Amino acid sequence: MKGSRSCAWMLAGVSIWAMPAAALAQNADAPDIVVTALKRETSLLKTPAAISVVSGADLQAKGVVNLADIQNVAPGVAIAQGRDGVQVAIRGVTTTDTSSKGEQDIAFSVDGAYIGRGNARGGAFFDVDHVEVLRGPQGTLYGRSSTGGAINVVTSKPKLGETSGYIKAEYGNFDTKRAQAAVNLPLGDTVAIRLAGSFNDRSGYSRPIDYNPVFFGTTYHFSAAQARARNDQNDATGRASLLFKPNDAFSLRLNATYGHQGGVGGAPALETQLAAHGDTGAAALAGLANPVPSFLRNNFSQYDAALNYRFGPAQIDIIASHQVMNFKQQNASVQDAAANGGGALYPCFGNPCDVRNANAAGLPPFGPTFQLYYQQNHVKTDQIEARISNADKGRFDYVLGANYFNEAAGENGQSWNAQIAAPLDTGTYVFQAGPVNVTTHKAYGLFGQTTWNATEQLGVVLGARYTHDEVSRVGTFALPYNFAAGFPPPPYPDSNGNAICHYPDTCAGAVNNGGQKDNKVTWRVGLNYQMNPRALFYASVATGFKGGGFNDYDPATGGTGQYQPASLTAYELGYKGRPLEGLSLSSDLFYYDFSRFQVNSGVNFPSGNFALYTVTTPVKLYGWETELNWQIDRDTSIDASMTLEHTSFSNFITGANSLIGNGVSFTGQAVDLAPSFTLLGGISRRVTIDDHSALRLRLNTKYSASYLLSDYNAAVRYRQHGFTRTNASISYELDDARYTLQLFVENIENKVQRTSIIGGTYAGTYGGTNNNSVLNEASDPANNLAFYTTAPRLFGLRAGMKF
């Protein structure tokens, strides 16, 4: 199948190249797209880097309503949703530490302001001008946390002298209700404001099912009516923008964004349900009924400013941002309680615990439980970047700059066990474990990149950045009571000074401070050859860097211990151009020598301690990407992309027992979320009805080969099989699309794909790779193994009006 698809792609490419020019004589060239990915405005087809751009108009047409949907329209991108928000992988490069001390491998920014926490990335996709996806390390211009690439969301800016706006509304299945609106207002000749907002409300598509556990001879019954459907939406976000532009040389833009995310919150899907329903529809996403309430409360704000000033031959750009996120959620388990804390050997320590069944079995006075996780994060981020560059193209095109970043991330993650016999009696909840800390990330950098235009055709690129990166944590970590070990539990106090911690108070444990500092110079060297105005060839060698960190426990110190920074060297060879009228084509060969790839998992130490532990390991990645946009005529366009990639761990032993002589080798195996082949394609066709109206038909699809997901703790891997995912829409447009009415369907196949594993739910044989099926371990208990997934089929009606 892979070979046939590759051959089909190459034949299609040959046919395009061989098409007579006369057949395309009436085709108009696609508009020249301007991007700011290289920290200055450049033409997309003359920017020597692997970049994909999706316009704001195409986002809705292609079914992109959030960050996770970018993987369906940009090559090389895979996105996982988990308890800590959205995690992005580009060409297999991603982070495995999503805690407050972890950092991303893919930089995500809105209007130039970096957003580091996965839970803070959910409110960006409204009133968007375009989205830029950069593939490959961006160590020179972006610095830290851009080891694998960057995603830039650029919102619509106020326009001088123009009164305009739009209103959009949507209704769909799962009682989906969405609305988005914006208005642009001039205030004199030099000032304009833009007000925009969005609202999303949708019932959960992961519905509960009846649960009838049996413990020590007693049967309990929990009806689906006792729990609410998960993976819902209840969001609202607004943005106010002001532009002051007294002349062509000076502009100042101010943004203020406020948002709220609410509802029940997300939840994984049970593997038993996924398998029983063939990964199809909402029925495959069900979880066990759990009466313990789940909820999500996330309030966030961002204030940013951009100043641009041109004086003579130079331009100054300054971007500053202040962000605040107050995140709170309670996740109650949807897996089998027997596998998630049931029968745990924890004492009551004075609470009115349910002791009937436990005493009858001769166990300590604590019975089976539901597990829940209560999380609070308060994150403040301040950053500023200043750049100077040449205003007009010359012999040397340069960017020089400096930036400063400071993030204080307060983390409070408390795990609790709720008595299964009285799950709503919070006075009986028993504390399990949790961190309470403030982690500070600080970084500053000095960078510069120049292109020496040696001739009209040949350019030499040289760039370098010095980065100072540091992470420090001050706080505590409370571990579970260990009654079975034969010692009494430590008297964990709560945040109010009580001797014993009770839900939902913060439980303070042992001191758990740590820190790490790194200094790094990253660089880029490249050659650009503009063979003619319609063909650019480029080659580059670039390095990427992400700061090191510290482990919660290290046997060498008996406390926290440091691990090394991530380090990557990338080699790229590419082409961009317009080989035919109306056809934009880019192609890129890449090879990554990822000498230090950071992997985080839980491990056992010879001392008997168990802790999360990050190691660095070498990885190789190489492949080929091709992307095209073809405006066949004024009414028909095609876009397509293809990615072929091979990834492998060079020398990697993992598993909870890897440090005590019983590890499992992943050497030679692919990294997570890195399919060997993906193909994206779309076609748009406008059909004229009369002088005032038309129909627009849109179809886009994605094919992905299989990819792996890892439970590094259990040293077990799961294979998500290859799949297609297709969206379609038909729109009625009136008066040059001033009024639109659209019928749409997303994920026509109604299949869902696994994107991440819930750690600690695997209970089968230690070690292994499930290459032939997602689950083939007979020893896995039913209703235990769980995965976060993509969404099922969504369909509905959209209406819009522009003015």
Tab-separated table of C-alpha atoms in Angstrom, residues 411-581:
chain	number	residue	atom	x	y	z
A	411	GLU	CA	1.679	23.919	40.461
A	412	ASN	CA	-0.629	22.127	42.871
A	413	GLY	CA	-1.456	18.596	41.769
A	414	GLN	CA	-3.225	16.471	44.363
A	415	SER	CA	-4.206	12.840	43.816
A	416	TRP	CA	-6.968	11.444	46.044
A	417	ASN	CA	-8.771	8.168	46.594
A	418	ALA	CA	-12.542	8.395	46.968
A	419	GLN	CA	-14.324	5.593	48.813
A	420	ILE	CA	-16.255	3.603	46.258
A	421	ALA	CA	-18.983	2.941	48.819
A	422	ALA	CA	-19.432	6.682	49.497
A	423	PRO	CA	-17.830	8.578	46.607
A	424	LEU	CA	-19.614	11.857	47.346
A	425	ASP	CA	-18.540	11.987	50.994
A	426	THR	CA	-15.450	14.153	50.568
A	427	GLY	CA	-14.642	13.734	54.246
A	428	THR	CA	-13.599	10.146	53.485
A	429	TYR	CA	-11.216	10.996	50.636
A	430	VAL	CA	-7.696	9.780	51.313
A	431	PHE	CA	-4.700	11.696	49.995
A	432	GLN	CA	-2.457	9.762	47.643
A	433	ALA	CA	0.338	12.036	46.372
A	434	GLY	CA	1.103	15.399	44.883
A	435	PRO	CA	3.504	18.283	44.211
A	436	VAL	CA	3.043	21.799	45.559
A	437	ASN	CA	5.569	24.232	44.161
A	438	VAL	CA	6.410	27.289	42.123
A	439	THR	CA	8.693	26.637	39.183
A	440	THR	CA	10.431	29.600	37.577
A	441	HIS	CA	11.727	29.540	34.012
A	442	LYS	CA	14.043	32.378	33.049
A	443	ALA	CA	15.875	32.862	29.792
A	444	TYR	CA	17.565	35.599	27.846
A	445	GLY	CA	19.220	35.550	24.480
A	446	LEU	CA	21.230	37.603	22.007
A	447	PHE	CA	20.836	36.643	18.381
A	448	GLY	CA	21.622	37.688	14.860
A	449	GLN	CA	21.141	36.333	11.381
A	450	THR	CA	22.274	37.791	8.102
A	451	THR	CA	22.021	36.880	4.451
A	452	TRP	CA	24.924	38.099	2.352
A	453	ASN	CA	23.545	38.531	-1.149
A	454	ALA	CA	26.837	37.822	-2.891
A	455	THR	CA	25.171	38.069	-6.296
A	456	GLU	CA	21.633	38.630	-7.502
A	457	GLN	CA	21.174	34.856	-7.352
A	458	LEU	CA	23.415	33.589	-4.547
A	459	GLY	CA	22.904	34.285	-0.851
A	460	VAL	CA	24.949	33.084	2.124
A	461	VAL	CA	23.136	32.756	5.469
A	462	LEU	CA	24.955	33.020	8.794
A	463	GLY	CA	23.193	33.109	12.143
A	464	ALA	CA	23.952	32.558	15.820
A	465	ARG	CA	22.281	32.919	19.196
A	466	TYR	CA	23.596	32.886	22.732
A	467	THR	CA	20.994	31.615	25.212
A	468	HIS	CA	21.080	31.548	28.987
A	469	ASP	CA	18.365	29.263	30.321
A	470	GLU	CA	17.525	28.408	33.905
A	471	VAL	CA	14.799	26.552	35.748
A	472	SER	CA	14.308	26.494	39.519
A	473	ARG	CA	11.633	25.009	41.749
A	474	VAL	CA	10.721	25.761	45.354
A	475	GLY	CA	8.132	23.503	46.910
A	476	THR	CA	7.223	20.159	48.408
A	477	PHE	CA	6.187	16.736	47.217
A	478	ALA	CA	3.980	14.455	49.287
A	479	LEU	CA	4.209	10.713	48.648
A	480	PRO	CA	1.550	8.061	49.397
A	481	TYR	CA	1.081	6.581	52.829
A	482	ASN	CA	2.786	3.209	52.879
A	483	PHE	CA	1.026	1.099	55.472
A	484	ALA	CA	2.337	-2.138	53.954
A	485	ALA	CA	5.953	-1.096	54.599
A	486	GLY	CA	5.373	-1.314	58.335
A	487	PHE	CA	5.827	2.302	59.365
A	488	PRO	CA	3.181	4.861	60.325
A	489	PRO	CA	2.193	7.494	57.769
A	490	PRO	CA	3.870	10.879	57.999
A	491	PRO	CA	1.569	13.569	59.399
A	492	TYR	CA	1.108	15.609	56.225
A	493	PRO	CA	-0.277	19.011	57.218
A	494	ASP	CA	-2.568	21.014	54.988
A	495	SER	CA	-2.326	24.594	53.796
A	496	ASN	CA	-4.376	25.777	56.785
A	497	GLY	CA	-1.963	24.356	59.342
A	498	ASN	CA	-4.054	21.320	60.298
A	499	ALA	CA	-2.062	18.235	61.278
A	500	ILE	CA	-3.884	16.025	58.782
A	501	CYS	CA	-4.647	17.088	55.235
A	502	HIS	CA	-8.265	16.791	54.101
A	503	TYR	CA	-9.724	17.198	50.616
A	504	PRO	CA	-9.544	19.651	48.886
A	505	ASP	CA	-6.819	21.393	50.890
A	506	THR	CA	-3.249	21.469	49.690
A	507	CYS	CA	-1.130	18.723	51.254
A	508	ALA	CA	2.436	19.749	52.054
A	509	GLY	CA	5.064	17.011	51.955
A	510	ALA	CA	8.829	16.868	52.008
A	511	VAL	CA	10.964	19.666	50.547
A	512	ASN	CA	11.419	19.112	46.815
A	513	ASN	CA	13.513	22.007	45.530
A	514	GLY	CA	15.734	21.836	42.473
A	515	GLY	CA	17.319	23.808	39.691
A	516	GLN	CA	19.431	23.802	36.546
A	517	LYS	CA	21.215	26.432	34.457
A	518	ASP	CA	22.470	26.131	30.907
A	519	ASN	CA	24.298	28.354	28.435
A	520	LYS	CA	24.281	27.477	24.777
A	521	VAL	CA	25.278	28.903	21.399
A	522	THR	CA	23.098	27.712	18.534
A	523	TRP	CA	23.841	28.540	14.919
A	524	ARG	CA	22.690	28.300	11.317
A	525	VAL	CA	24.684	28.209	8.055
A	526	GLY	CA	22.972	28.165	4.693
A	527	LEU	CA	23.158	28.802	0.969
A	528	ASN	CA	20.290	30.215	-1.111
A	529	TYR	CA	20.290	30.066	-4.889
A	530	GLN	CA	17.566	32.009	-6.699
A	531	MET	CA	17.946	30.269	-10.067
A	532	ASN	CA	15.289	32.535	-11.549
A	533	PRO	CA	12.437	34.643	-10.128
A	534	ARG	CA	10.280	31.495	-9.957
A	535	ALA	CA	12.726	28.974	-8.434
A	536	LEU	CA	14.660	29.061	-5.152
A	537	PHE	CA	17.018	26.301	-4.009
A	538	TYR	CA	18.427	26.304	-0.497
A	539	ALA	CA	20.596	24.219	1.816
A	540	SER	CA	21.227	24.687	5.521
A	541	VAL	CA	22.759	23.225	8.643
A	542	ALA	CA	21.092	24.393	11.856
A	543	THR	CA	21.149	23.490	15.526
A	544	GLY	CA	18.389	23.357	18.124
A	545	PHE	CA	18.479	23.545	21.896
A	546	LYS	CA	16.175	23.021	24.838
A	547	GLY	CA	17.441	23.575	28.356
A	548	GLY	CA	18.211	20.752	30.723
A	549	GLY	CA	16.404	20.228	33.993
A	550	PHE	CA	16.374	18.217	37.161
A	551	ASN	CA	14.900	14.925	38.277
A	552	ASP	CA	12.904	14.628	41.493
A	553	TYR	CA	15.305	11.970	42.697
A	554	ASP	CA	18.810	10.970	41.708
A	555	PRO	CA	20.713	8.130	43.409
A	556	ALA	CA	23.991	10.033	43.091
A	557	THR	CA	22.735	12.870	45.277
A	558	GLY	CA	19.976	11.254	47.312
A	559	GLY	CA	17.834	14.216	46.260
A	560	THR	CA	17.205	16.024	43.013
A	561	GLY	CA	19.662	15.554	40.168
A	562	GLN	CA	20.277	17.338	36.885
A	563	TYR	CA	19.944	16.061	33.346
A	564	GLN	CA	21.446	17.454	30.153
A	565	PRO	CA	19.901	19.864	27.636
A	566	ALA	CA	18.378	18.564	24.426
A	567	SER	CA	20.625	19.031	21.409
A	568	LEU	CA	19.913	18.610	17.692
A	569	THR	CA	21.704	19.282	14.413
A	570	ALA	CA	19.554	19.391	11.289
A	571	TYR	CA	20.614	19.223	7.627
A	572	GLU	CA	18.114	20.409	5.005
A	573	LEU	CA	18.010	20.700	1.227
A	574	GLY	CA	14.986	22.355	-0.334
A	575	TYR	CA	13.243	23.924	-3.308
A	576	LYS	CA	10.488	26.531	-3.571
A	577	GLY	CA	8.968	27.985	-6.674
A	578	ARG	CA	6.279	28.283	-9.289
A	579	PRO	CA	7.175	25.757	-11.996
A	580	LEU	CA	3.866	26.480	-13.759
A	581	GLU	CA	1.387	29.332	-13.794
